[in-house]
Amino acid sequence: MQTELSRRLGIEHAILGFTPFPAVAAAISRAGGFGVLGAVRYTAPDELARDLDWMQDHVEGRPYGLDVVMPAKKVEGVSEADVEAMIPDGHRQFVRDVLAKHGVPELAEGEASGWRITGWMEQVARSQLDVAFDYPIALLANALGSPPADVIRRAHDRGVLVAALAGSARHARKHAEAGIDIVVAQGYEAGGHTGEIASMVLTPEVVDAVAPLPVLAAGGIGSGQQIAAALALGAQGVWLGSLWLTTTEADLHSPALTRKLLAAGSGDTVRSRALTGKPARQLRTEWTEAWDDPRGPGTLPMPLQGLLVAEAVSRIQRYEVQELLGTPVGQIVGRMNSERAVQDVFDDLTRGFEQAVDRVRRIAGRGRHA
């Protein structure tokens, strides 16, 4: 499964795997792919440094990267406290009402919220980069458009490739103009923040829009056959995220959530603003239903929504409240029906890829003799 990009990255298979779990990212790299650690959950630089130290010890010399969430435009002088003060009291009451309706207990006295998305705030993301650039990361990806110009220069000065996610050809062209090296064409089917165009349509549009820049296909991919299709559409590799959530190396801290993922079908996700304020595909739950109900107050824009629901999500996860328990995940969740090691997933992907390529070759061979 070699392409020009995989050779440039020094990996055996053109599979890049995004994950919030260091153990999964390291296992992806060891399996011959390229592990990309998501940084958005790290609120303190020393926490990120600790996990990058761990990855250095466990990737066996294989390359890996980091994914951050930062806006292209800089906003000066805005603190987290300033943002918190913008949250309306009515929205805070709505959160309390939903939690009370489902009997969600308070966190124990002194127990801090374990889930808090602050990595989208520029000062936090920049502090993550200050740490990350002390490590031999080979790729910096940004999930919220192109990184600021000075960040791109800083990465390039260190020989680090820069990738950015795009949900349309227009977004992809902006990334190319900004000087990024790789475009991730993320289709509607993907988990987390995603646009409105399906992967089968989006991938070739982006390939044509940014040629000769390499494109990774993302969204709804979880088999070797789908990888073969992505490469046939012009992609130089794939970017997989949801598929790793049910691997044995993943650490969801919630057996109940793992069971929900294993039981979910491809129709059990919804694209909702409930988690961050931007449309993000996630498991459909009574939590997402409450926020999407037109009788409710509606979600707040990013980053207000993420701060508003942070403690609530921590409580839901801490007490595994079944009706409200969810996570970002793509439509590929319908194929995630067993817990497997990362290496086993890779074996299945490469086997399926070979079968698909052989099938196409046989069809092409018959076509030539027709």
C-alpha angles and dihedrals in degrees: 000000000000127000134165089265095049090052090049090052092045096237132135098224128036091236121121115189123202116202140152090222120087092205091056094045091050092047091051091054092046090051090059099266130098118265117211117194116213110228101188095098094054110099097170126052093223091059091055091045090052092054094043088052088053092049091050088057095047109038091076092227094308120137123261140170146207132241119208134177113224135143121247090228120065122228113200127214100007115133130193089253090055090053093046090055090060094064110106118237090232091062091049089052091049090056091050091049095051092048092047092049090058096039096243109176123230119254113266115270109279093013110130125217107269095199119060125146106211098133090094089068108097097228090053094047091048091052087052090053091049086061098038096053089061087067129067095254111164098200138034115197126189120203095194104060127284115341117246113285094250091054091052090050091047092052094046091049087060094046092252118146117228124219130184132190120239132188096189141027089250091058090046092055090052089053091051091050089051091058103251119155104217132030119209107208101208115193131209092262093065126109120247124014109004142154133235104264121094120238096245090058099034101050099062091040091056093042090056093042098055104027127180090028112097117253129206118206117225136174129067095011117136107132138062089243090059091048089054089051091051092052090047088056090057103267117138093213145336135265111215125187117148094049093071096056093087097043118118090243093058117101108207092156088220125089088186092057092048089052091051091052093048091050097044123105128214089264095055097086131084135197101235139160091217096106106043109357092257123089106274127171112235142146111299108245139156086264092061090041091054093052094044093049108112089219090065128080093264126233125296124238121266126305095020096063094053092053092044096055099034098100092039092054090048091053093047091051095041093055096031094231099195100208094051101033114115146134139199108278137149132239088267086081086095089072094046097090103135139039110249137167116257090247090055090052090052092049090053093047095050093044091051091047092054091048092051093048091049090050092052091047091054091049091048091047092054089047092057092052095046 
